[in-house]
Every structure is written in C-alpha cells, then in structure tokens.
Amino acid sequence: MSNKITISILLTSDIHGNILPINYGNNDKSNVGLAQLSTIIQQQKSSDRNHIVLIDNGDIIQGTPLTYFYARVCNIGINPMISVMNYMGFDAAVLGNHEFNYGQAVLQKSIKDSKFPWLSANILHKETKLPYYGKPYTIKILADNVKVGILGLTTDYIPNWENPNHIKDLSFENVVKAAKKWVPFLRNEEKVDVVIVSYHGGFERDLETGETTEHLTGENQGYQLCQEVEGIDVLLTGHQHRFLTGKVNNVSIIQPGDKGQALGKVQLFLEKQIDKWEIVGKSSELIKVDELTEPDPKVIELTKTFEEKTQAWLDQPIGKIQGDMLINNPLEIRTKDNALIEFINKVQMDIAKVDISNTALFSDQSPGLHSDVTMRDIVSNYIYPNTLKVLKITGKDMKDALERSASYFAPYNGKDIEVNLEFTTPKPQHYNYDMWEGIEYEINISRPFGERIVRLTYKGEPIDFDKEYHVVMNNYRAGGGGDYAMFQNKEVVQDIPLDVSELLANYILERKVIEATVNHNWKVVHD
C-alpha cells in the first residue's frame, strides 16, 4: 500500500440531453454531448482507474429532441441517456431542476434503470421529511482503502419554476441547512477521508471578493456552502452553465459549463498520516472538447435506435407557412412585433381562450419556421417542455412585468440597441425577455430602468392598474421564473398540461396552412 495517492474527481453537469455531437436544428456537427466526453473520460481512466470518481451534477434527462422523443413519444425501453451513463460507469448522479420537467413517471423510471445512485439530501417527502429519493449520499471506497463520501444537493428554488403536479409530494429544504446536517454525519459517523458535495446550483457571489453577483433568492448558494459548512473538501457545481475553477475558503470548486462542452477534473493529493489519509494538495481544471475529440463508437451504438426514430420524427412535415416566420436577426425580433412571436402568442390565446398572452424567443439559435414546417422546426424554436397557465393579474402586475422585460436592453448609447449584460453574462438568458400580444405597448430604452413603458393600452384604453386581467404564459414564467416576482402566488385560472411544442404542432396539423401576420401592437423606441 502506498502512503501517497492522487484522487481524480471527474464531473459532468447540465448535459441537457446531449449525447451525439450535433445541433438538432440542422444536424450540423457541434462539439457537445456524452459521446465525446466518454472518450475523454476513458483517457482519464486509463492512467489510474482505481482512484477515479465520476459524477454527474444534474439536468441530464431533458433538453434535446432525443430526450423529448423518448419522454413524450416513445418511452419503450431504457432512456438513452441512462443507457449511456450506465455504460460510462458513473458513480453517482445528482437530481437537477430539469429532471422534473417530464413528470415523476419518466424520472422514477430513469432512476430505477440506473446502475448508479441518484442523490439529493434536501429533496424530502412532504409528509415524512425523509429524503424522497432514498439516497442523500453515497460512499465509494477506492484502492488503498480511501473512503470518499459524495453528498448530493439540489437547488431548492425548484417550486418557483416547476409544474406543481410534478413535485406535489416533495418539499425542498435549504441546501445550506441540509449540508450542515449531512457533512458532519459523513465525517463523524461514516468516517470518510474525503467529502465531496455535488450541488446542482451555482454561485451567488464573486469567488474572490465575496461581492454579490446576483439577486440573493436562494437559487444559488455555492459561496455560502463554502463559507458556512465546515468539512467540505470539494464543491462540484452547475446549473448556471459557467466554466469555473478555483477555491473558496480552501474548498476546491469547479463548474464545467453545459451540454458536455467540457469535463471538470479536481485532483486531491493525499498522504497517509498514521491511521488516516490527509489531503495535502488540490487542483482543478476543465478539459474542453474540441474538433479532435472523437466520439465514443459504443455511445453512438447505444443511441442508434432512438436517434434514428427521433430523426424520422423530426422530419415529419406538419403544415405550411404562408409568409415569413424565419429569424435572421434575433435582436431585431425583440425590438418590434414579428410574425413568429405573434403566432406563438396566438396559439396560446386560442388554447387558453383568453385575449392576452406573452412568450419569449428562447435562444439566439432559434431558426424560426420554414415554409414547409416539420417537427424539427417546432422543437428548434420551442426548446423547453413548458406547459401553459392562465393567471389572474392586475394592470400593475402587467406594467411591472413589462418593465422587467424592458430591462433586457442596455441604456441607449445614441447609436445601437444593445442587450443588458444581465441577460447575457455569465450565461445567455434571452428567455427572460417576453413579448406580449393582446395589449399595445412601447418600450423607450432612453428612459431609466423601471420607467421604460411609455404606452400601455388594452383595446385602445389605458390599462387600469387596479383591474384584473387573465393572461396566458408558460409555467416557468407563471411561477415567477426569471425574476418575475409579480407573478408568484397569483391565482391560476386555468392549467393546461400539454407541452407548448405539442400544442403548436397540433395547431398547425389541424389548420394545415398558417398565414404569417403582424399587427404591430408593440415596439421598442428611443429618444
């Protein structure tokens, strides 16, 4: 037995359903996914398989047409994400917030089919207050009898986003409180040599200065975990899709971005001190996937059947568009009324039987709808498995929500319209800018934040701040997601459980031909 060893902790996080290195919008090559990461992981294991711990930090089973097809169209057999993870030899996975998007049946089957434990110490049964998924932590004993404890934590902000039906039996304990309970337990009762906390959440403060970098809602508490919970050796993080390495209060931290663009690696250098192992050094790095990273052929083989079915489903024609619903300039789309956003809002209003709606252009990669529409067009534009809710809100709530959206634009510099860094850095949050139908409004970006809505009418009359209006929106926004606190705890007039992408497809299938229309009910202006 050696008296000096090195442990390598390998981390994936926020894979979001990406296995193959492709962009499903056009099937072009993209350096993302588990297939390429598997090659890198095998290379890492070849040097010292006996001292490696492989962990996924959450948001794995949702995010691509492949995972949507499995969850919503053809869920026979094992989830392809789980098949690949089983093959790759993960030691543990942590539940992310997007694990709940497809409901408990899909999640529970994924857990059941996994050859590794799923961890979350702070997701509790609402009645018993015990960990709902059974495993708050797991222990891996490595060569040389090194005992490694892995504690799983999940952002407790999930009730602000998720469909209540998907989490109705759950309660979400504060992650710091849970860590203060379980970290000492691992140290004192389980007598582990190393404590790894894998937290599907990120950082709320600058890692060096400690200054706040975002609203302290409790969504991200990584910095607080490092400062307040004694006994953590390594904090693995995610959720924010950042690329981070470093230390906070002598805790090694890492975050490997999203979609499998990089593998996180933390190394711990241990020495034997009489009867126990001591950590004498730490390092962390990100190993990025690039053009030279070959995908693992075994991963491609494991995915082949579902991938072929998914591609056939994506290419199914569902109808035609008369006019232009393509996107050439995403920023321009967000500055004046346009046919694509108007269409999505019209569908939402038709389904909900209300006359006010809001939606977002979720990503700058959204292509719009081609004249011959396929399912690929639908899922490339509406990339989340959102459902719809109709809320009863006041005119004041409506104004506040529009002001929140209006903060998407940076103060006008007299030349170009620019996006506020809050919506682009450290990760793009274009999905938090809403565009409305059924009301008339103008956003003046020359005005200060909070005073930018210069016209707001409904059926030609000024909005009454005290009056209540029924508005249809996606479930993420209805829960207050994206700092839309004015929508939290509002009366839900109607809950529409079908995915919006399915509603859009059905709408086109029924009508066969959709005319692109623009009624110019809103625009962005400046002095």
mmCIF file of N, CA and C in Angstrom, residues 30-116:
data_model
loop_
_atom_site.group_PDB
_atom_site.id
_atom_site.type_symbol
_atom_site.label_atom_id
_atom_site.label_comp_id
_atom_site.label_asym_id
_atom_site.label_seq_id
_atom_site.Cartn_x
_atom_site.Cartn_y
_atom_site.Cartn_z
ATOM 1 N N SER A 30 -21.488 19.626 -33.832
ATOM 2 C CA SER A 30 -21.311 20.539 -32.705
ATOM 3 C C SER A 30 -20.543 19.802 -31.619
ATOM 4 N N ASN A 31 -19.567 20.446 -31.021
ATOM 5 C CA ASN A 31 -18.740 19.783 -30.010
ATOM 6 C C ASN A 31 -19.431 19.773 -28.651
ATOM 7 N N VAL A 32 -20.431 18.922 -28.566
ATOM 8 C CA VAL A 32 -21.214 18.778 -27.338
ATOM 9 C C VAL A 32 -21.498 17.290 -27.120
ATOM 10 N N GLY A 33 -21.944 16.955 -25.917
ATOM 11 C CA GLY A 33 -22.519 15.636 -25.694
ATOM 12 C C GLY A 33 -21.630 14.610 -25.024
ATOM 13 N N LEU A 34 -22.282 13.548 -24.564
ATOM 14 C CA LEU A 34 -21.617 12.485 -23.821
ATOM 15 C C LEU A 34 -20.709 11.621 -24.691
ATOM 16 N N ALA A 35 -20.980 11.530 -25.989
ATOM 17 C CA ALA A 35 -20.165 10.657 -26.837
ATOM 18 C C ALA A 35 -18.707 11.105 -26.847
ATOM 19 N N GLN A 36 -18.482 12.412 -26.958
ATOM 20 C CA GLN A 36 -17.111 12.925 -26.931
ATOM 21 C C GLN A 36 -16.549 12.922 -25.514
ATOM 22 N N LEU A 37 -17.393 13.257 -24.536
ATOM 23 C CA LEU A 37 -16.918 13.221 -23.148
ATOM 24 C C LEU A 37 -16.494 11.815 -22.751
ATOM 25 N N SER A 38 -17.205 10.807 -23.256
ATOM 26 C CA SER A 38 -16.863 9.423 -22.930
ATOM 27 C C SER A 38 -15.438 9.091 -23.362
ATOM 28 N N THR A 39 -15.033 9.611 -24.520
ATOM 29 C CA THR A 39 -13.664 9.396 -24.993
ATOM 30 C C THR A 39 -12.657 10.017 -24.030
ATOM 31 N N ILE A 40 -12.929 11.234 -23.597
ATOM 32 C CA ILE A 40 -12.021 11.917 -22.659
ATOM 33 C C ILE A 40 -11.974 11.182 -21.323
ATOM 34 N N ILE A 41 -13.130 10.731 -20.851
ATOM 35 C CA ILE A 41 -13.187 10.023 -19.570
ATOM 36 C C ILE A 41 -12.397 8.713 -19.637
ATOM 37 N N GLN A 42 -12.528 8.006 -20.745
ATOM 38 C CA GLN A 42 -11.746 6.771 -20.904
ATOM 39 C C GLN A 42 -10.249 7.056 -20.863
ATOM 40 N N GLN A 43 -9.849 8.162 -21.474
ATOM 41 C CA GLN A 43 -8.435 8.540 -21.444
ATOM 42 C C GLN A 43 -7.986 8.820 -20.016
ATOM 43 N N GLN A 44 -8.830 9.463 -19.260
ATOM 44 C CA GLN A 44 -8.509 9.758 -17.857
ATOM 45 C C GLN A 44 -8.416 8.471 -17.037
ATOM 46 N N LYS A 45 -9.341 7.563 -17.279
ATOM 47 C CA LYS A 45 -9.359 6.312 -16.523
ATOM 48 C C LYS A 45 -8.167 5.422 -16.851
ATOM 49 N N SER A 46 -7.652 5.552 -18.054
ATOM 50 C CA SER A 46 -6.551 4.680 -18.454
ATOM 51 C C SER A 46 -5.296 4.914 -17.624
ATOM 52 N N SER A 47 -5.165 6.124 -17.040
ATOM 53 C CA SER A 47 -3.974 6.428 -16.246
ATOM 54 C C SER A 47 -4.060 5.837 -14.843
ATOM 55 N N ASP A 48 -5.255 5.860 -14.220
ATOM 56 C CA ASP A 48 -5.397 5.303 -12.870
ATOM 57 C C ASP A 48 -6.883 5.097 -12.573
ATOM 58 N N ARG A 49 -7.408 3.995 -13.059
ATOM 59 C CA ARG A 49 -8.830 3.694 -12.884
ATOM 60 C C ARG A 49 -9.208 3.520 -11.406
ATOM 61 N N ASN A 50 -8.253 3.114 -10.575
ATOM 62 C CA ASN A 50 -8.569 2.764 -9.187
ATOM 63 C C ASN A 50 -8.791 3.970 -8.276
ATOM 64 N N HIS A 51 -8.416 5.145 -8.744
ATOM 65 C CA HIS A 51 -8.574 6.324 -7.901
ATOM 66 C C HIS A 51 -9.400 7.411 -8.596
ATOM 67 N N ILE A 52 -10.398 7.002 -9.367
ATOM 68 C CA ILE A 52 -11.246 7.951 -10.094
ATOM 69 C C ILE A 52 -12.684 7.852 -9.609
ATOM 70 N N VAL A 53 -13.308 9.019 -9.436
ATOM 71 C CA VAL A 53 -14.725 9.120 -9.086
ATOM 72 C C VAL A 53 -15.406 9.914 -10.195
ATOM 73 N N LEU A 54 -16.469 9.365 -10.776
ATOM 74 C CA LEU A 54 -17.179 10.015 -11.890
ATOM 75 C C LEU A 54 -18.593 10.371 -11.457
ATOM 76 N N ILE A 55 -18.923 11.657 -11.537
ATOM 77 C CA ILE A 55 -20.198 12.167 -11.011
ATOM 78 C C ILE A 55 -20.876 13.040 -12.063
ATOM 79 N N ASP A 56 -22.196 12.884 -12.198
ATOM 80 C CA ASP A 56 -22.990 13.842 -12.975
ATOM 81 C C ASP A 56 -23.755 14.727 -12.006
ATOM 82 N N ASN A 57 -23.749 16.020 -12.277
ATOM 83 C CA ASN A 57 -24.282 17.003 -11.341
ATOM 84 C C ASN A 57 -25.688 17.498 -11.680
ATOM 85 N N GLY A 58 -26.400 16.779 -12.575
ATOM 86 C CA GLY A 58 -27.811 17.110 -12.784
ATOM 87 C C GLY A 58 -28.144 17.786 -14.092
ATOM 88 N N ASP A 59 -29.450 17.824 -14.389
ATOM 89 C CA ASP A 59 -30.000 18.307 -15.659
ATOM 90 C C ASP A 59 -29.471 17.458 -16.807
ATOM 91 N N ILE A 60 -29.790 16.176 -16.737
ATOM 92 C CA ILE A 60 -29.267 15.220 -17.724
ATOM 93 C C ILE A 60 -30.347 14.712 -18.668
ATOM 94 N N ILE A 61 -31.608 14.525 -18.164
ATOM 95 C CA ILE A 61 -32.595 13.783 -18.959
ATOM 96 C C ILE A 61 -33.532 14.676 -19.772
ATOM 97 N N GLN A 62 -33.251 15.977 -19.832
ATOM 98 C CA GLN A 62 -34.096 16.897 -20.592
ATOM 99 C C GLN A 62 -33.226 17.834 -21.402
ATOM 100 N N GLY A 63 -33.696 18.214 -22.607
ATOM 101 C CA GLY A 63 -33.000 19.283 -23.293
ATOM 102 C C GLY A 63 -32.832 19.163 -24.790
ATOM 103 N N THR A 64 -32.999 17.963 -25.376
ATOM 104 C CA THR A 64 -32.867 17.806 -26.828
ATOM 105 C C THR A 64 -34.099 17.099 -27.391
ATOM 106 N N PRO A 65 -34.290 17.149 -28.710
ATOM 107 C CA PRO A 65 -35.374 16.367 -29.315
ATOM 108 C C PRO A 65 -35.283 14.883 -28.986
ATOM 109 N N LEU A 66 -34.061 14.361 -28.822
ATOM 110 C CA LEU A 66 -33.893 12.947 -28.471
ATOM 111 C C LEU A 66 -34.563 12.632 -27.139
ATOM 112 N N THR A 67 -34.319 13.448 -26.129
ATOM 113 C CA THR A 67 -34.919 13.192 -24.819
ATOM 114 C C THR A 67 -36.418 13.498 -24.827
ATOM 115 N N TYR A 68 -36.810 14.501 -25.617
ATOM 116 C CA TYR A 68 -38.245 14.789 -25.746
ATOM 117 C C TYR A 68 -38.949 13.609 -26.411
ATOM 118 N N PHE A 69 -38.366 13.071 -27.472
ATOM 119 C CA PHE A 69 -38.967 11.945 -28.182
ATOM 120 C C PHE A 69 -39.131 10.755 -27.246
ATOM 121 N N TYR A 70 -38.098 10.475 -26.443
ATOM 122 C CA TYR A 70 -38.202 9.358 -25.502
ATOM 123 C C TYR A 70 -39.303 9.617 -24.468
ATOM 124 N N ALA A 71 -39.341 10.799 -23.914
ATOM 125 C CA ALA A 71 -40.274 11.083 -22.819
ATOM 126 C C ALA A 71 -41.716 11.214 -23.292
ATOM 127 N N ARG A 72 -41.914 11.787 -24.480
ATOM 128 C CA ARG A 72 -43.267 12.150 -24.890
ATOM 129 C C ARG A 72 -43.841 11.301 -26.031
ATOM 130 N N VAL A 73 -42.971 10.656 -26.798
ATOM 131 C CA VAL A 73 -43.459 9.958 -27.986
ATOM 132 C C VAL A 73 -43.294 8.453 -27.878
ATOM 133 N N CYS A 74 -42.125 8.006 -27.452
ATOM 134 C CA CYS A 74 -41.831 6.568 -27.480
ATOM 135 C C CYS A 74 -40.900 6.202 -26.331
ATOM 136 N N ASN A 75 -41.478 5.985 -25.143
ATOM 137 C CA ASN A 75 -40.622 5.701 -23.986
ATOM 138 C C ASN A 75 -40.539 4.209 -23.677
ATOM 139 N N ILE A 76 -40.438 3.413 -24.723
ATOM 140 C CA ILE A 76 -40.235 1.969 -24.562
ATOM 141 C C ILE A 76 -38.747 1.725 -24.282
ATOM 142 N N GLY A 77 -38.457 0.882 -23.317
ATOM 143 C CA GLY A 77 -37.074 0.562 -23.004
ATOM 144 C C GLY A 77 -36.432 1.590 -22.090
ATOM 145 N N ILE A 78 -35.105 1.514 -21.995
ATOM 146 C CA ILE A 78 -34.364 2.393 -21.098
ATOM 147 C C ILE A 78 -34.098 3.733 -21.781
ATOM 148 N N ASN A 79 -34.250 4.806 -21.027
ATOM 149 C CA ASN A 79 -33.920 6.142 -21.507
ATOM 150 C C ASN A 79 -32.504 6.115 -22.094
ATOM 151 N N PRO A 80 -32.311 6.581 -23.332
ATOM 152 C CA PRO A 80 -30.970 6.528 -23.932
ATOM 153 C C PRO A 80 -29.911 7.247 -23.099
ATOM 154 N N MET A 81 -30.310 8.299 -22.388
ATOM 155 C CA MET A 81 -29.351 8.980 -21.515
ATOM 156 C C MET A 81 -28.847 8.033 -20.436
ATOM 157 N N ILE A 82 -29.753 7.244 -19.881
ATOM 158 C CA ILE A 82 -29.388 6.330 -18.798
ATOM 159 C C ILE A 82 -28.560 5.168 -19.343
ATOM 160 N N SER A 83 -28.916 4.663 -20.507
ATOM 161 C CA SER A 83 -28.120 3.591 -21.117
ATOM 162 C C SER A 83 -26.666 4.015 -21.286
ATOM 163 N N VAL A 84 -26.468 5.223 -21.765
ATOM 164 C CA VAL A 84 -25.113 5.728 -21.993
ATOM 165 C C VAL A 84 -24.391 5.950 -20.672
ATOM 166 N N MET A 85 -25.074 6.515 -19.693
ATOM 167 C CA MET A 85 -24.438 6.752 -18.397
ATOM 168 C C MET A 85 -24.073 5.439 -17.713
ATOM 169 N N ASN A 86 -24.921 4.435 -17.845
ATOM 170 C CA ASN A 86 -24.594 3.119 -17.285
ATOM 171 C C ASN A 86 -23.308 2.571 -17.912
ATOM 172 N N TYR A 87 -23.218 2.689 -19.216
ATOM 173 C CA TYR A 87 -22.020 2.224 -19.920
ATOM 174 C C TYR A 87 -20.780 3.003 -19.485
ATOM 175 N N MET A 88 -20.925 4.309 -19.299
ATOM 176 C CA MET A 88 -19.777 5.158 -18.959
ATOM 177 C C MET A 88 -19.275 4.923 -17.539
ATOM 178 N N GLY A 89 -20.096 4.301 -16.706
ATOM 179 C CA GLY A 89 -19.640 3.938 -15.369
ATOM 180 C C GLY A 89 -19.712 5.044 -14.339
ATOM 181 N N PHE A 90 -20.775 5.841 -14.370
ATOM 182 C CA PHE A 90 -20.931 6.887 -13.362
ATOM 183 C C PHE A 90 -21.064 6.277 -11.967
ATOM 184 N N ASP A 91 -20.464 6.937 -10.994
ATOM 185 C CA ASP A 91 -20.562 6.508 -9.597
ATOM 186 C C ASP A 91 -21.783 7.095 -8.910
ATOM 187 N N ALA A 92 -22.262 8.230 -9.400
ATOM 188 C CA ALA A 92 -23.435 8.873 -8.803
ATOM 189 C C ALA A 92 -23.928 9.972 -9.735
ATOM 190 N N ALA A 93 -25.199 10.311 -9.560
ATOM 191 C CA ALA A 93 -25.778 11.463 -10.250
ATOM 192 C C ALA A 93 -26.618 12.243 -9.247
ATOM 193 N N VAL A 94 -26.681 13.535 -9.439
ATOM 194 C CA VAL A 94 -27.471 14.414 -8.583
ATOM 195 C C VAL A 94 -28.685 14.888 -9.363
ATOM 196 N N LEU A 95 -29.811 15.001 -8.701
ATOM 197 C CA LEU A 95 -31.002 15.499 -9.378
ATOM 198 C C LEU A 95 -30.876 16.990 -9.651
ATOM 199 N N GLY A 96 -31.097 17.381 -10.920
ATOM 200 C CA GLY A 96 -31.166 18.792 -11.269
ATOM 201 C C GLY A 96 -32.609 19.241 -11.366
ATOM 202 N N ASN A 97 -32.828 20.536 -11.490
ATOM 203 C CA ASN A 97 -34.206 21.041 -11.562
ATOM 204 C C ASN A 97 -34.930 20.538 -12.805
ATOM 205 N N HIS A 98 -34.208 20.330 -13.922
ATOM 206 C CA HIS A 98 -34.872 19.894 -15.157
ATOM 207 C C HIS A 98 -35.185 18.397 -15.168
ATOM 208 N N GLU A 99 -34.705 17.660 -14.176
ATOM 209 C CA GLU A 99 -35.075 16.242 -14.076
ATOM 210 C C GLU A 99 -36.582 16.077 -13.887
ATOM 211 N N PHE A 100 -37.250 17.102 -13.375
ATOM 212 C CA PHE A 100 -38.675 17.004 -13.060
ATOM 213 C C PHE A 100 -39.586 17.406 -14.227
ATOM 214 N N ASN A 101 -38.989 17.923 -15.315
ATOM 215 C CA ASN A 101 -39.794 18.522 -16.379
ATOM 216 C C ASN A 101 -40.778 17.572 -17.033
ATOM 217 N N TYR A 102 -40.423 16.292 -17.123
ATOM 218 C CA TYR A 102 -41.291 15.337 -17.801
ATOM 219 C C TYR A 102 -42.188 14.570 -16.827
ATOM 220 N N GLY A 103 -42.185 14.971 -15.562
ATOM 221 C CA GLY A 103 -43.055 14.318 -14.580
ATOM 222 C C GLY A 103 -42.360 13.173 -13.859
ATOM 223 N N GLN A 104 -43.033 12.693 -12.820
ATOM 224 C CA GLN A 104 -42.440 11.684 -11.952
ATOM 225 C C GLN A 104 -42.267 10.323 -12.635
ATOM 226 N N ALA A 105 -43.168 9.954 -13.525
ATOM 227 C CA ALA A 105 -43.075 8.628 -14.136
ATOM 228 C C ALA A 105 -41.767 8.475 -14.912
ATOM 229 N N VAL A 106 -41.424 9.478 -15.730
ATOM 230 C CA VAL A 106 -40.184 9.435 -16.509
ATOM 231 C C VAL A 106 -38.971 9.476 -15.583
ATOM 232 N N LEU A 107 -39.027 10.338 -14.571
ATOM 233 C CA LEU A 107 -37.908 10.449 -13.639
ATOM 234 C C LEU A 107 -37.703 9.161 -12.844
ATOM 235 N N GLN A 108 -38.788 8.627 -12.303
ATOM 236 C CA GLN A 108 -38.665 7.418 -11.475
ATOM 237 C C GLN A 108 -38.154 6.237 -12.298
ATOM 238 N N LYS A 109 -38.586 6.133 -13.551
ATOM 239 C CA LYS A 109 -38.091 5.046 -14.406
ATOM 240 C C LYS A 109 -36.601 5.232 -14.692
ATOM 241 N N SER A 110 -36.191 6.467 -14.897
ATOM 242 C CA SER A 110 -34.777 6.733 -15.134
ATOM 243 C C SER A 110 -33.941 6.328 -13.920
ATOM 244 N N ILE A 111 -34.427 6.653 -12.736
ATOM 245 C CA ILE A 111 -33.715 6.288 -11.506
ATOM 246 C C ILE A 111 -33.653 4.772 -11.359
ATOM 247 N N LYS A 112 -34.791 4.123 -11.618
ATOM 248 C CA LYS A 112 -34.876 2.665 -11.469
ATOM 249 C C LYS A 112 -33.919 1.952 -12.430
ATOM 250 N N ASP A 113 -33.772 2.482 -13.651
ATOM 251 C CA ASP A 113 -32.946 1.831 -14.665
ATOM 252 C C ASP A 113 -31.460 2.154 -14.537
ATOM 253 N N SER A 114 -31.111 3.045 -13.623
ATOM 254 C CA SER A 114 -29.719 3.462 -13.462
ATOM 255 C C SER A 114 -28.933 2.452 -12.632
ATOM 256 N N LYS A 115 -27.705 2.215 -13.040
ATOM 257 C CA LYS A 115 -26.820 1.326 -12.281
ATOM 258 C C LYS A 115 -26.003 2.104 -11.248
ATOM 259 N N PHE A 116 -26.335 3.341 -11.067
ATOM 260 C CA PHE A 116 -25.652 4.216 -10.111
ATOM 261 C C PHE A 116 -26.731 4.912 -9.265
#
